[in-house]
PDB file of C-alpha atoms in Angstrom:
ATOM      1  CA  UNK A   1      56.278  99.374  70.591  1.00 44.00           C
ATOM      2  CA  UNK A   2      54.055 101.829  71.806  1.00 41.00           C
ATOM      3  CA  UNK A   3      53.278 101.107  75.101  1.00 48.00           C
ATOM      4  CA  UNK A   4      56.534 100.751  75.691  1.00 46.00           C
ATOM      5  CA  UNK A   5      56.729 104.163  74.741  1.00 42.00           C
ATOM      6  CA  UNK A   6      54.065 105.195  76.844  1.00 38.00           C
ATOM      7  CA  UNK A   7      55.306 103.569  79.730  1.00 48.00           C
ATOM      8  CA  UNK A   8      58.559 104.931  79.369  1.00 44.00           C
ATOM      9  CA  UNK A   9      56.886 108.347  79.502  1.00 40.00           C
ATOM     10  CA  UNK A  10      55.076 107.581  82.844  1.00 42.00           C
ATOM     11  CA  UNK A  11      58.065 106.245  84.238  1.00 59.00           C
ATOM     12  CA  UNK A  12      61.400 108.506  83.993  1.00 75.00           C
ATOM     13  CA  UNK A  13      63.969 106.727  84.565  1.00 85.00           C
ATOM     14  CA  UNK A  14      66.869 108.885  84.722  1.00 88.00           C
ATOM     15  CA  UNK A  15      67.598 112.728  85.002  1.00 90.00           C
ATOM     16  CA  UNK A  16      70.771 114.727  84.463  1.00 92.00           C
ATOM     17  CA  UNK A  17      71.552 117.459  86.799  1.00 88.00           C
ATOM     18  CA  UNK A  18      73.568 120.686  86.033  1.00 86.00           C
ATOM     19  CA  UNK A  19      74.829 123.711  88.077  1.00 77.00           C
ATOM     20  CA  UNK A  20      72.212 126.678  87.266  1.00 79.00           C
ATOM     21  CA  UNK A  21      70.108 124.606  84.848  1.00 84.00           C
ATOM     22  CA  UNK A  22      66.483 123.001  85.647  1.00 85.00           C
ATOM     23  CA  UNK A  23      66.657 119.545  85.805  1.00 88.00           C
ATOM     24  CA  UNK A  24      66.384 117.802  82.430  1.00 89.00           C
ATOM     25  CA  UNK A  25      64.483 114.160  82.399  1.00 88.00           C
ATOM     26  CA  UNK A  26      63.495 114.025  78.499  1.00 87.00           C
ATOM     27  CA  UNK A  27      64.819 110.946  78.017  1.00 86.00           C
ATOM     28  CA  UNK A  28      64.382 109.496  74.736  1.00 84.00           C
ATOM     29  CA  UNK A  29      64.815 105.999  73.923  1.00 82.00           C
ATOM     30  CA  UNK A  30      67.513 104.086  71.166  1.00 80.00           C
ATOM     31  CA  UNK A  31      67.027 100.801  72.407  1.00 81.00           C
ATOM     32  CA  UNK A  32      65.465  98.485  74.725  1.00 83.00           C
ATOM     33  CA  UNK A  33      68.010  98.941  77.152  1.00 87.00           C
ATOM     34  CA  UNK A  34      69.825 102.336  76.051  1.00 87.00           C
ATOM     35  CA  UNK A  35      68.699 105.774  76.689  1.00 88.00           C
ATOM     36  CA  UNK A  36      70.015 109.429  76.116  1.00 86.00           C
ATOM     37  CA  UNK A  37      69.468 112.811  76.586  1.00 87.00           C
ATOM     38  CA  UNK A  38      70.496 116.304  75.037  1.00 86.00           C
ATOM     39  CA  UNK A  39      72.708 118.704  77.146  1.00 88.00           C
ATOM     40  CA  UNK A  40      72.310 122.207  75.660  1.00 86.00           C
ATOM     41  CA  UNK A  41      75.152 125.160  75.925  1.00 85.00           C
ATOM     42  CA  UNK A  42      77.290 122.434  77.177  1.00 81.00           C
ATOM     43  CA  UNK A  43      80.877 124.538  77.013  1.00 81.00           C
ATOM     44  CA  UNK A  44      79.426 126.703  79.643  1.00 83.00           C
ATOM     45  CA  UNK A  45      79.070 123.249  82.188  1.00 85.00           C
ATOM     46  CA  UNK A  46      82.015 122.233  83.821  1.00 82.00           C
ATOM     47  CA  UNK A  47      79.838 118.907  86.296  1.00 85.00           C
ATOM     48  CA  UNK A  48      77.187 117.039  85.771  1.00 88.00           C
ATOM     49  CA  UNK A  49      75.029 114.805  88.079  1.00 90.00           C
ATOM     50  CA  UNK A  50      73.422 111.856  86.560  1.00 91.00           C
ATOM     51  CA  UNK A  51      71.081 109.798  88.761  1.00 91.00           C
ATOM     52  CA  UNK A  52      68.249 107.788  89.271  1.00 91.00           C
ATOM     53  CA  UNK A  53      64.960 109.522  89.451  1.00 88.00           C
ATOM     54  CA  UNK A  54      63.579 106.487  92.233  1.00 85.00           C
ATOM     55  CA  UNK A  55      60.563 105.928  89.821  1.00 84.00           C
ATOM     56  CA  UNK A  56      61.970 102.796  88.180  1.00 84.00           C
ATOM     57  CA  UNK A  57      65.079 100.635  89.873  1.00 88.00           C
ATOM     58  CA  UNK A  58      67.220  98.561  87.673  1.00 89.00           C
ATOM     59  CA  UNK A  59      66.611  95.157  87.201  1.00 89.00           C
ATOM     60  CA  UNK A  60      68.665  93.041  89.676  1.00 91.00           C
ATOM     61  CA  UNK A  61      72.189  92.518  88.862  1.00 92.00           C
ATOM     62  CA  UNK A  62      72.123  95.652  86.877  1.00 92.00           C
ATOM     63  CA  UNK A  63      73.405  99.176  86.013  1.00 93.00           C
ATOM     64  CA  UNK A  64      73.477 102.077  83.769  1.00 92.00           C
ATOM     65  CA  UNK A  65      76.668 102.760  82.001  1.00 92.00           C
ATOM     66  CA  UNK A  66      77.164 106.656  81.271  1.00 92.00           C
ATOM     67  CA  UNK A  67      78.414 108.258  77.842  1.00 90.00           C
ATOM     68  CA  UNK A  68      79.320 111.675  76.920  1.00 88.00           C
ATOM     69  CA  UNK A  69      78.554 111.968  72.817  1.00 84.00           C
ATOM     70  CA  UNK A  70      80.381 114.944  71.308  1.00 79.00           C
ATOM     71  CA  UNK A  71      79.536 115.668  67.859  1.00 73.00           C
ATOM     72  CA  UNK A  72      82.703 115.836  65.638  1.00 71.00           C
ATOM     73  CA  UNK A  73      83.501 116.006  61.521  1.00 69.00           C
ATOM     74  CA  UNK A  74      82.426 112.600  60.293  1.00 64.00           C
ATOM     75  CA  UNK A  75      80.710 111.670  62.892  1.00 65.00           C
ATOM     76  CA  UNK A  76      79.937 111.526  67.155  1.00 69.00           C
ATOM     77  CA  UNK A  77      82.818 110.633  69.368  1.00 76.00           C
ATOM     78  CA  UNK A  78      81.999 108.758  72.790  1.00 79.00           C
ATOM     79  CA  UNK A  79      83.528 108.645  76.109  1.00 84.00           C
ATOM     80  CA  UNK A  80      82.770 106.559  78.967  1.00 86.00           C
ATOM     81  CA  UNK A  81      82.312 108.523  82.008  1.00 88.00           C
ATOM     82  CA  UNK A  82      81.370 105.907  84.719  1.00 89.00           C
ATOM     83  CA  UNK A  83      78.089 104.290  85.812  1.00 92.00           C
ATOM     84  CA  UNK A  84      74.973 104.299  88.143  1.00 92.00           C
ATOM     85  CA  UNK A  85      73.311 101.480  89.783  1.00 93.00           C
ATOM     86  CA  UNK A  86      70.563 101.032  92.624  1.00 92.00           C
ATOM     87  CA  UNK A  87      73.485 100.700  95.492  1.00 92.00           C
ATOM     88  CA  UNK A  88      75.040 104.043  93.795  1.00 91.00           C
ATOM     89  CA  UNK A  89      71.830 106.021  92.558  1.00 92.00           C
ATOM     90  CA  UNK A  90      73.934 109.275  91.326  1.00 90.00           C
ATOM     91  CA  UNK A  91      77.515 110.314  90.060  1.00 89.00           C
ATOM     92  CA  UNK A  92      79.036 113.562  89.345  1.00 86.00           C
ATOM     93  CA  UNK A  93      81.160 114.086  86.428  1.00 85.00           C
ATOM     94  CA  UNK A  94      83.970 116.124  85.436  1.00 83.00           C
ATOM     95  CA  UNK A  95      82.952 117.130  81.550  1.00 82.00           C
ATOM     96  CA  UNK A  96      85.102 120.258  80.988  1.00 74.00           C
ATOM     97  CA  UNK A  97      87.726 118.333  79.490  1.00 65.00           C
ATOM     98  CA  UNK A  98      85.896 115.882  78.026  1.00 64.00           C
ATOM     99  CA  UNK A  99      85.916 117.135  74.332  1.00 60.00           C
ATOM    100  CA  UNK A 100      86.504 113.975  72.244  1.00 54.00           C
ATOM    101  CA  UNK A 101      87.821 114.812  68.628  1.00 54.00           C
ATOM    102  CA  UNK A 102      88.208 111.576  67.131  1.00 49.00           C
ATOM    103  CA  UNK A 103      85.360 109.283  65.827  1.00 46.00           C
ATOM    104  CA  UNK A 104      84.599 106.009  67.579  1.00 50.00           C
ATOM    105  CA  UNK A 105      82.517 103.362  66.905  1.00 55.00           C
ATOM    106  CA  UNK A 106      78.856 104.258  68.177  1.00 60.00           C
ATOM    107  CA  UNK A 107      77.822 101.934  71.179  1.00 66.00           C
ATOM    108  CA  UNK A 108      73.863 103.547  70.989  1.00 67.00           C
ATOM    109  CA  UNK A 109      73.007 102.794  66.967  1.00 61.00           C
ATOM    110  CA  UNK A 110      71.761 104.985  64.336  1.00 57.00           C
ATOM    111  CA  UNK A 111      69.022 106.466  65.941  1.00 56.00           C
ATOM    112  CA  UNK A 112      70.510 108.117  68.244  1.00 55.00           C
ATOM    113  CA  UNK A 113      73.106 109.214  65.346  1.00 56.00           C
ATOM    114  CA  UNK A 114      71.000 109.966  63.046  1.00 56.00           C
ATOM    115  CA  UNK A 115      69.558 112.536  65.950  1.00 55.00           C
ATOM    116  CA  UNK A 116      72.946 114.459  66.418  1.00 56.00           C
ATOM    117  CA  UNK A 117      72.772 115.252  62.462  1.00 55.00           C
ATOM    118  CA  UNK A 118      70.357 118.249  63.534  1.00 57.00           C
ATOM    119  CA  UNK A 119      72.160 119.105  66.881  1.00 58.00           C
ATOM    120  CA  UNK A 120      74.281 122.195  67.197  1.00 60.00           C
ATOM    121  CA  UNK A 121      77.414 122.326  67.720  1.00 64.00           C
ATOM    122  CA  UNK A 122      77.624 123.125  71.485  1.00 77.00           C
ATOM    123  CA  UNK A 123      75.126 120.061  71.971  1.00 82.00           C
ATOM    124  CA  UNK A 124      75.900 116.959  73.769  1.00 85.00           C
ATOM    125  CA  UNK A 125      74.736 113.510  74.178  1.00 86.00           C
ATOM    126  CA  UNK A 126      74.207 111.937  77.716  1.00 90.00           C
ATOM    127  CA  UNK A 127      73.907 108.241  76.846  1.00 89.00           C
ATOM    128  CA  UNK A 128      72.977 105.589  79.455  1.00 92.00           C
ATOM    129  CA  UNK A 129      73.462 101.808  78.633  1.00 90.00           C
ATOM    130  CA  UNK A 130      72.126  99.321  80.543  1.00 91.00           C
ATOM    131  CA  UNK A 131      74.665  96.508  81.043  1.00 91.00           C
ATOM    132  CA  UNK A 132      75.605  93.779  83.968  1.00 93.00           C
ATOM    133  CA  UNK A 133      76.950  94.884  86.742  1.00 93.00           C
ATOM    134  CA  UNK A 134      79.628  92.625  86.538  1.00 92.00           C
ATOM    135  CA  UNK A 135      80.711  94.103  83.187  1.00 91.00           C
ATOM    136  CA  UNK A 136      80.567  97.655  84.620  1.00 90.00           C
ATOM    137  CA  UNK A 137      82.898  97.586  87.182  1.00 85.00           C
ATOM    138  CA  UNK A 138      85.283  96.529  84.447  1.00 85.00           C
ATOM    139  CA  UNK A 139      85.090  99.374  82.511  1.00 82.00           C
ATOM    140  CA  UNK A 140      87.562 102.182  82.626  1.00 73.00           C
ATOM    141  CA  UNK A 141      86.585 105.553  82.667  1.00 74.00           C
ATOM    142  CA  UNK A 142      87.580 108.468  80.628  1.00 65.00           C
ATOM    143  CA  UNK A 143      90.956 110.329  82.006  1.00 59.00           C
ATOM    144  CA  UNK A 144      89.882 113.749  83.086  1.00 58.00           C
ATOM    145  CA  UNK A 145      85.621 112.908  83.573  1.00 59.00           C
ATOM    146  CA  UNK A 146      85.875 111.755  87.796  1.00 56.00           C
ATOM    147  CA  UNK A 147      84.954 114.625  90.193  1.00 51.00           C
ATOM    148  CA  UNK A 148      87.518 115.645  92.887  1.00 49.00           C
ATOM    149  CA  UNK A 149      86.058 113.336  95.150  1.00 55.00           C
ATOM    150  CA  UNK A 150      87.628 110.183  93.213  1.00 56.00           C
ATOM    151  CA  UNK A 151      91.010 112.301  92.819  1.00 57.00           C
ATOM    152  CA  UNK A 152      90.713 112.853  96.882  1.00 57.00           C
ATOM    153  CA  UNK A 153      90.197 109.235  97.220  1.00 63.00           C
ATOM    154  CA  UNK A 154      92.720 108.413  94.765  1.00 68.00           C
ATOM    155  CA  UNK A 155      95.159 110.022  96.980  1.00 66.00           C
ATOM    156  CA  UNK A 156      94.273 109.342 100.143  1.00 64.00           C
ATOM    157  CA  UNK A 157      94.912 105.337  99.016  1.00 73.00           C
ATOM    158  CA  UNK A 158      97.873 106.414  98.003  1.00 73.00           C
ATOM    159  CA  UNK A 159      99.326 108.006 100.820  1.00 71.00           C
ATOM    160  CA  UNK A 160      97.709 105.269 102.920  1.00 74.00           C
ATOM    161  CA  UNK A 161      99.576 102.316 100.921  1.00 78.00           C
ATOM    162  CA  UNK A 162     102.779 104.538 101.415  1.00 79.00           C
ATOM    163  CA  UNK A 163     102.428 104.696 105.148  1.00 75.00           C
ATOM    164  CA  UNK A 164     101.635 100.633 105.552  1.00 79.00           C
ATOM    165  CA  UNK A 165     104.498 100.176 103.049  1.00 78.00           C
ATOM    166  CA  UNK A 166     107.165 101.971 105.237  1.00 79.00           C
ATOM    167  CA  UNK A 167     105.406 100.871 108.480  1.00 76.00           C
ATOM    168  CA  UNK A 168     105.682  97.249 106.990  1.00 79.00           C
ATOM    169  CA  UNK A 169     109.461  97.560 106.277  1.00 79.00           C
ATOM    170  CA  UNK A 170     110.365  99.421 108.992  1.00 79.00           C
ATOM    171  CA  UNK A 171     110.187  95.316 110.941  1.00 75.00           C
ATOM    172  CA  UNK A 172     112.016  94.023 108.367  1.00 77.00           C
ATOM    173  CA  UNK A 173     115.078  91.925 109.846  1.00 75.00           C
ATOM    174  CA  UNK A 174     117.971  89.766 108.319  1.00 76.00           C
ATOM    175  CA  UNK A 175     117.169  85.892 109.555  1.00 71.00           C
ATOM    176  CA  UNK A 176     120.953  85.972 109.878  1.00 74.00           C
ATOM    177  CA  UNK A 177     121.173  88.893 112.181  1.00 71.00           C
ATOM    178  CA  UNK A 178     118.159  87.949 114.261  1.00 69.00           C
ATOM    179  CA  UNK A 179     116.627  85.118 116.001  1.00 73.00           C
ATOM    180  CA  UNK A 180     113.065  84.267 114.811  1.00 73.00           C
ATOM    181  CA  UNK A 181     110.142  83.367 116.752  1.00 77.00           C
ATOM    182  CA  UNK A 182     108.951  80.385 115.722  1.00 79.00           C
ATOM    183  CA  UNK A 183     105.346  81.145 116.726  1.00 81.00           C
ATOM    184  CA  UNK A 184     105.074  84.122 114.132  1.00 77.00           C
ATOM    185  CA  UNK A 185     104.424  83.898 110.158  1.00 78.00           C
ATOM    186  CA  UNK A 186     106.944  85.623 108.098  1.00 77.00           C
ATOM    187  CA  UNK A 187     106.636  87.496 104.773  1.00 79.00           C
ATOM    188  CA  UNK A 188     109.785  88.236 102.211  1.00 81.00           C
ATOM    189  CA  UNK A 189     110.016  92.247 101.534  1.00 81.00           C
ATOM    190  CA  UNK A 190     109.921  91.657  98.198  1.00 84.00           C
ATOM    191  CA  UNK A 191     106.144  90.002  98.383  1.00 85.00           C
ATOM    192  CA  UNK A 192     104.887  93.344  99.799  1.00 83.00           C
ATOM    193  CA  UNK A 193     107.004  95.644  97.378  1.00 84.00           C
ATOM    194  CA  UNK A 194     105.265  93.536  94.651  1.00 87.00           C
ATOM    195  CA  UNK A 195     102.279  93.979  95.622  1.00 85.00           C
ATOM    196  CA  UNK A 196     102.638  97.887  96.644  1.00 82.00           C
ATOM    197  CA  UNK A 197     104.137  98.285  92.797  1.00 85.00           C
ATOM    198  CA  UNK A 198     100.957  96.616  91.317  1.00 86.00           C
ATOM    199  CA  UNK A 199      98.690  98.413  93.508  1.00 83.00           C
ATOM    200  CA  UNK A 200     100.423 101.356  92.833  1.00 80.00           C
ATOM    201  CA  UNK A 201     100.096 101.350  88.818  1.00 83.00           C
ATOM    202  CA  UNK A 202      95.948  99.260  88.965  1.00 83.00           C
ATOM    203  CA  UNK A 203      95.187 102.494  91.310  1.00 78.00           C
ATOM    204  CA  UNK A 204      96.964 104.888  88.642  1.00 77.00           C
ATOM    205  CA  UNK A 205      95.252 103.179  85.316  1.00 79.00           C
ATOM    206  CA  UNK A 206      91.301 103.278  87.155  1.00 79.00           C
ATOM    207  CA  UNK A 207      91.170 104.813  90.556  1.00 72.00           C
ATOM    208  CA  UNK A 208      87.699 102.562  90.881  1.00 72.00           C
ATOM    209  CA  UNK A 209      89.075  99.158  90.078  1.00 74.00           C
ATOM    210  CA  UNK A 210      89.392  98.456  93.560  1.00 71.00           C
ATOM    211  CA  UNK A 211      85.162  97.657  93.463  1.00 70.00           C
ATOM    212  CA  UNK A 212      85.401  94.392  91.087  1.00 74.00           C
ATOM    213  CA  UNK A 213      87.977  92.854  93.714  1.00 71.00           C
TER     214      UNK A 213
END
């Protein structure tokens, strides 16, 4: 109602952040719990921040899921590009290559759609959903949307489970060939290659699905 609209007005919520632009908090509302705002020029962005302004916290037990709308023939097609919560009060995104051309079913309703009809074409949505936390560490992010800093991560697990790997099977011993102490616990080699494959291909699929474990 309307002083719900007033008090969103008081109370930003969320602002999105972009090299050599002002910082844009006109957030409009689609929902009771969804949000968006309008990125202008947006070919000439290649990051974005998104983050919590520290005015209003989320509710406990929950986040914002962000979207990247991109308007399309037919339509809006919508990416996932991560999430925020109080414990992680910002993100940067990768959005150069985020250029959806295929129409998907709208997660925001028609009043945000209705909004793109009179957007130009070099307009974006910033969409922000607020969901469980339990159901957004699920989610999978766009390919191509994570800053380097989730790529450097992403590789510095990988290395490490490489070097524990070999370290690992570097001890490994035929019982046949060699006594064994009785006072030690012993693991087959094919337990920890089963586990380094898995790990290997979760970590590949969504470098963050190490945080709902």
């Amino acid at each position: 109602g309307k002083d719900d609209v007033i008090q969103l007005l008081r109370s930003i919520m969320f602002g999105v952040l972009a090299s050599g632009r002002l910082v844009n908090t006109s957030v409009q509302q689609a929902s009771p719990n969804q949000f968006f705002l309008t990125v202008d020029r947006v070919e000439s962005i290649n990051h974005i921040v998104v983050f919590l302004t520290g005015e209003v916290p989320f509710a406990e037990g929950f986040g914002g899921s962000i979207y990247f709308g991109w308007p399309v023939e037919g339509g809006v097609s919508w990416k996932i590009l991560g999430f925020i919560s109080n414990e992680k009060p910002s993100a940067i995104f990768k959005i150069s290559k985020v250029k959806p051309n295929e129409v998907v079913q709208n997660p925001f309703g028609q009043e945000m759609m209705d909004s793109f009809t009179q957007l130009g074409s070099t307009t974006a949505l910033i969409g922000v959903s607020v969901e469980p936390l339990s159901e957004l560490v699920q989610q999978t992010p766009s390919a191509d949307t994570q800053a380097s800093t989730v790529e450097s991560f992403a590789e510095f697990t990988q290395k490490m489970l490489e070097n524990f790997f070999n370290y690992a099977c570097s001890f490994a011993v035929n019982p046949t060939q060699a006594p064994l102490n009785p006072a030690e616990s012993y693991i087959p080699a094919s337990v920890l290659q089963q586990w380094y494959g898995n790990f290997q291909r979760r970590l590949q699929n969504n470098p963050n699905f190490w945080r709902a474990l």
